[in-house]
Tab-separated table of C-alpha atoms in Angstrom:
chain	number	residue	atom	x	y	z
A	21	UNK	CA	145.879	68.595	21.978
A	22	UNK	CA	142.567	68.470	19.841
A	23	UNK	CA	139.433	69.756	20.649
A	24	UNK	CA	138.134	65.499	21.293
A	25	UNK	CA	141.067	65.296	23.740
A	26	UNK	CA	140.093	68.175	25.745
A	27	UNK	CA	136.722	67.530	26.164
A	28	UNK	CA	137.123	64.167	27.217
A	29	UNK	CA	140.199	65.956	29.820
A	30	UNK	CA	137.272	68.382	31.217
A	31	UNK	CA	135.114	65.149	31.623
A	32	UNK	CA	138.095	63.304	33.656
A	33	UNK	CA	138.666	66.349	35.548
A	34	UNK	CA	134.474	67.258	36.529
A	35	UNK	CA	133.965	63.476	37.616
A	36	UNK	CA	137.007	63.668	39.719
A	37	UNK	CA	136.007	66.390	41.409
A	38	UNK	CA	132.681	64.943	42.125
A	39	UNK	CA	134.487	62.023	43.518
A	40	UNK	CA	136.796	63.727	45.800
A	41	UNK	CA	133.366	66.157	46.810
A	42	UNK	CA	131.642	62.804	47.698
A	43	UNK	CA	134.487	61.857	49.860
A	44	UNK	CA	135.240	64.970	51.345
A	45	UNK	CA	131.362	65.124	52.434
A	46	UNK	CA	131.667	61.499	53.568
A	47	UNK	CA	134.456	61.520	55.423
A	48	UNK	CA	133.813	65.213	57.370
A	49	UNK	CA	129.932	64.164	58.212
A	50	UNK	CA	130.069	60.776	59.061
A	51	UNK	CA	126.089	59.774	59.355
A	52	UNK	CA	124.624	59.803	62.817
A	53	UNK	CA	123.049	57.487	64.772
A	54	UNK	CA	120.023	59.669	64.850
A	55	UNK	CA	120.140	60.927	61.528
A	56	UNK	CA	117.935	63.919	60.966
A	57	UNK	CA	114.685	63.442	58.210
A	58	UNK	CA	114.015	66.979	57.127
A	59	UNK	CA	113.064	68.723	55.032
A	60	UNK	CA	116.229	72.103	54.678
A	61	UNK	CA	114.708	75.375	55.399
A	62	UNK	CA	114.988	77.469	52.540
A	63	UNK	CA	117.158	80.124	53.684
A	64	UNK	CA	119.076	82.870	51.614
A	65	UNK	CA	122.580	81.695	50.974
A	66	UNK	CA	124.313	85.129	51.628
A	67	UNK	CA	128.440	85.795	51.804
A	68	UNK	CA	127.205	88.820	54.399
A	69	UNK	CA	129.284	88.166	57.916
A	70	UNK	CA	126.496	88.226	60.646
A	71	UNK	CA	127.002	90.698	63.442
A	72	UNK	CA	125.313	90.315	66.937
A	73	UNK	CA	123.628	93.590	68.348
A	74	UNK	CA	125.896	94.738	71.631
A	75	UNK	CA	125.426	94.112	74.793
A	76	UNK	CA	123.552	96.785	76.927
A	77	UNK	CA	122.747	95.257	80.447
A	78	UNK	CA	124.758	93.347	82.877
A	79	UNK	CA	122.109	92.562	85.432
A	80	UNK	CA	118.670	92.202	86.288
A	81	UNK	CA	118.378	89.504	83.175
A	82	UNK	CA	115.225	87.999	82.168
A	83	UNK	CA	115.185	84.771	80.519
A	84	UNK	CA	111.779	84.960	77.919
A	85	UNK	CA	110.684	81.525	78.465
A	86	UNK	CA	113.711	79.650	76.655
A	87	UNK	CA	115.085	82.645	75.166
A	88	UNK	CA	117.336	84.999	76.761
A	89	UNK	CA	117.352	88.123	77.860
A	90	UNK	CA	118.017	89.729	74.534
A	91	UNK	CA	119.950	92.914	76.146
A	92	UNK	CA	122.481	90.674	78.285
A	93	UNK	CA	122.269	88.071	75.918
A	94	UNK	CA	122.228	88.957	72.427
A	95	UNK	CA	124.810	86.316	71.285
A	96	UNK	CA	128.181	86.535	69.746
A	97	UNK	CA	130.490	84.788	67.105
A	98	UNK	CA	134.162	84.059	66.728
A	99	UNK	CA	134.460	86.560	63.393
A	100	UNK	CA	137.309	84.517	61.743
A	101	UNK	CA	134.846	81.290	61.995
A	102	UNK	CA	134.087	80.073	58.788
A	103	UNK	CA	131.470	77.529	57.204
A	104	UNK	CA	134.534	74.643	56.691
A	105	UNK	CA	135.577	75.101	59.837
A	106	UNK	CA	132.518	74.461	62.108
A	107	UNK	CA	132.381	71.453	59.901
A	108	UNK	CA	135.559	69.680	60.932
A	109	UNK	CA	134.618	66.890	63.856
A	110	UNK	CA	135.544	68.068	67.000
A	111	UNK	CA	135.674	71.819	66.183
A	112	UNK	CA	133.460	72.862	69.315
A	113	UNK	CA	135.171	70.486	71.531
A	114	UNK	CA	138.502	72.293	70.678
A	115	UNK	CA	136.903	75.883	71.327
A	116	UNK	CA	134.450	75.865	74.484
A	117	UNK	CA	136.147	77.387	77.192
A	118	UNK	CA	133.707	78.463	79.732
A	119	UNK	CA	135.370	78.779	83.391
A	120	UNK	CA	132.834	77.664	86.370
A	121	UNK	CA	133.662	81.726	87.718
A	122	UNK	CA	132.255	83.088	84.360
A	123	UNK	CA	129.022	80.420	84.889
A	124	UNK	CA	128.571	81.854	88.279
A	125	UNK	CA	128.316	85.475	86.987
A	126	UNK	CA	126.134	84.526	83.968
A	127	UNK	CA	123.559	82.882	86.490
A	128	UNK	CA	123.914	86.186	88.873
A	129	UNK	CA	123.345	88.603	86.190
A	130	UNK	CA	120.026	86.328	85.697
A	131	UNK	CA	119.129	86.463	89.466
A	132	UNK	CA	119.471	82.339	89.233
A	133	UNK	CA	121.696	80.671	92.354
A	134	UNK	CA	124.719	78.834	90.725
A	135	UNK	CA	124.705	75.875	90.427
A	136	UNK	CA	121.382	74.814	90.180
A	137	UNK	CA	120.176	70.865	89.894
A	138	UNK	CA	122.137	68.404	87.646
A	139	UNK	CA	120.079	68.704	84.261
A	140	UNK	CA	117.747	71.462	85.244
A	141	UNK	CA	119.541	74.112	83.447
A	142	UNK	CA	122.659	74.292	81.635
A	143	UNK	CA	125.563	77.672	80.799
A	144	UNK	CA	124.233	77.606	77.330
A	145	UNK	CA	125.388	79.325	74.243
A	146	UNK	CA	123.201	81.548	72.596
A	147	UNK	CA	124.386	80.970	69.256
A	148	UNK	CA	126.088	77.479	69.786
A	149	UNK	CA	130.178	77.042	69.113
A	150	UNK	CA	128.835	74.471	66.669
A	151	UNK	CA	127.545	77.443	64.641
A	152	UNK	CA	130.944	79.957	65.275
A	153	UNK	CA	129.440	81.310	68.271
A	154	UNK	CA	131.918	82.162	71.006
A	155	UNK	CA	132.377	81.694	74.853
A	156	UNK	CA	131.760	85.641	75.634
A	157	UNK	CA	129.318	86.320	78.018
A	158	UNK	CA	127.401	88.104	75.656
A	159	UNK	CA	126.468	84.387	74.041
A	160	UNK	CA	125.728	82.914	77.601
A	161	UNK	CA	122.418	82.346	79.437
A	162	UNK	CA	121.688	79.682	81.774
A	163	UNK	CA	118.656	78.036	79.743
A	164	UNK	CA	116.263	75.549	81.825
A	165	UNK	CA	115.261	72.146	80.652
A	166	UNK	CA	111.726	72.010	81.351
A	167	UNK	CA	109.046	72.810	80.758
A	168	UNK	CA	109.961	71.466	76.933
A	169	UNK	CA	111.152	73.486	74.693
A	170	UNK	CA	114.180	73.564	76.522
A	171	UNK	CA	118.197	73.276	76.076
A	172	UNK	CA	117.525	69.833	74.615
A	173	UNK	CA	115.307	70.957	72.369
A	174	UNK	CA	117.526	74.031	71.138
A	175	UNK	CA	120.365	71.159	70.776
A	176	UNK	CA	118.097	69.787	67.963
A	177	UNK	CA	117.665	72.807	66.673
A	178	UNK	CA	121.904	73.554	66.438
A	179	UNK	CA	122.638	70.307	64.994
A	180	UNK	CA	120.035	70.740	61.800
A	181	UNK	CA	121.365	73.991	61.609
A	182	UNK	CA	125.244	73.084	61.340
A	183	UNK	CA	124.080	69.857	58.850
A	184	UNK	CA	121.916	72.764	56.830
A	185	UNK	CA	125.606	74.823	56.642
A	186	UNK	CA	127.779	71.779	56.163
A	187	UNK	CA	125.673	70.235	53.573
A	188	UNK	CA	125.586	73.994	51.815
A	189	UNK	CA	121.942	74.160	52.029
A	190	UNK	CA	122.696	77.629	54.115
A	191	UNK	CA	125.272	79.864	54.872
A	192	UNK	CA	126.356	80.087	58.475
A	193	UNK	CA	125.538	83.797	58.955
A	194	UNK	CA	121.894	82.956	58.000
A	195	UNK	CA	122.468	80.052	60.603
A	196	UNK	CA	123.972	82.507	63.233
A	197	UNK	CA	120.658	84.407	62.398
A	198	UNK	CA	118.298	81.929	62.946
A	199	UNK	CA	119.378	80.668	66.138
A	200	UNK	CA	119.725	84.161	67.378
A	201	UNK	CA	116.567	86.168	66.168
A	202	UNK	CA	114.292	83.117	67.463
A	203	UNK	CA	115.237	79.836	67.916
A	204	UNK	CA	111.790	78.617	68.365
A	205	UNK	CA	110.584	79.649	64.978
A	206	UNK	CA	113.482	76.864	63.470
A	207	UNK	CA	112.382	74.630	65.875
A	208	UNK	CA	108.256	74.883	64.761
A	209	UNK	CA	109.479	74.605	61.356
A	210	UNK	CA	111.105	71.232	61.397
């Protein structure tokens, strides 16, 4: 094969690759109704695994405004998790698996009476399944609505997140990091 022949063979084989990246992306993130406009947070793109502090406390939680308690709550991750994954549709779907008994003792352990109002709080995960968190307790706190921000406004927060790690723009364990060190600051920022 000459040296013309290979070159043009590299060509074939970069613009396929493009193609099948294009359809890959396309196909794995269809677009949204309520597509996100901004601008990525620059964020290191690290290959470091992100590990959760442990737990310390089992009762007498605080929530901190919308953040939780961070010695009850100090969030944990599936470890095998990886970026592709969380970016398969229907990935959290397949993993939450929070029983109403393990609700009721994430609630008590806040001093909060279980269950509260239909959309005044919600079992929420710390770092969100979307992002390889997992259903421990550890990653539970019941979050309240209002005053704003609130769950819904962490939920904004998680899904620019998982497009920032499925689009490459960030790793996930500088996702996982975000959410968990202060969810607000993401939130200010976009």
């Amino acid at each position: 094969m000459g040296v013309r022949t290979k070159k043009l063979l590299v060509l074939v084989v970069i613009l396929a690759s493009g193609w099948v990246f294009y359809q890959v992306q396309n196909s794995v993130h269809p677009p949204q109704s309520q597509a996100l406009s901004i601008p990525p947070i620059t964020a290191v793109k690290d290959d470091q695994p992100f590990h959760p502090a442990e737990r310390t406390k089992v009762s007498g939680c605080h929530v901190q405004g919308p953040l939780p308690d961070p010695e009850c709550t100090p969030g944990a991750v599936f470890p095998e998790v990886t970026a592709e994954m969380i970016c398969i549709p229907g990935y959290s779907k397949k993993v939450r698996n929070v029983s109403v008994s393990l609700k009721k003792q994430v609630y008590a352990e806040y001093g909060i009476p279980y269950p509260q109002p239909t959309g005044s709080y919600e079992a929420d995960h710390f770092i969100s399944l979307e992002l390889g968190g997992n259903n421990d307790i550890a990653n539970l706190f019941p979050e309240i609505a209002k005053p704003a921000p609130g769950f819904r406004e962490k939920d904004v927060v998680e899904n620019y997140l998982h497009k920032q790690v499925c689009t490459e723009a960030m790793s996930l364990a500088e996702a996982q990091r975000q959410i968990s060190t202060n969810w607000l600051d993401v939130h200010q920022r976009i």
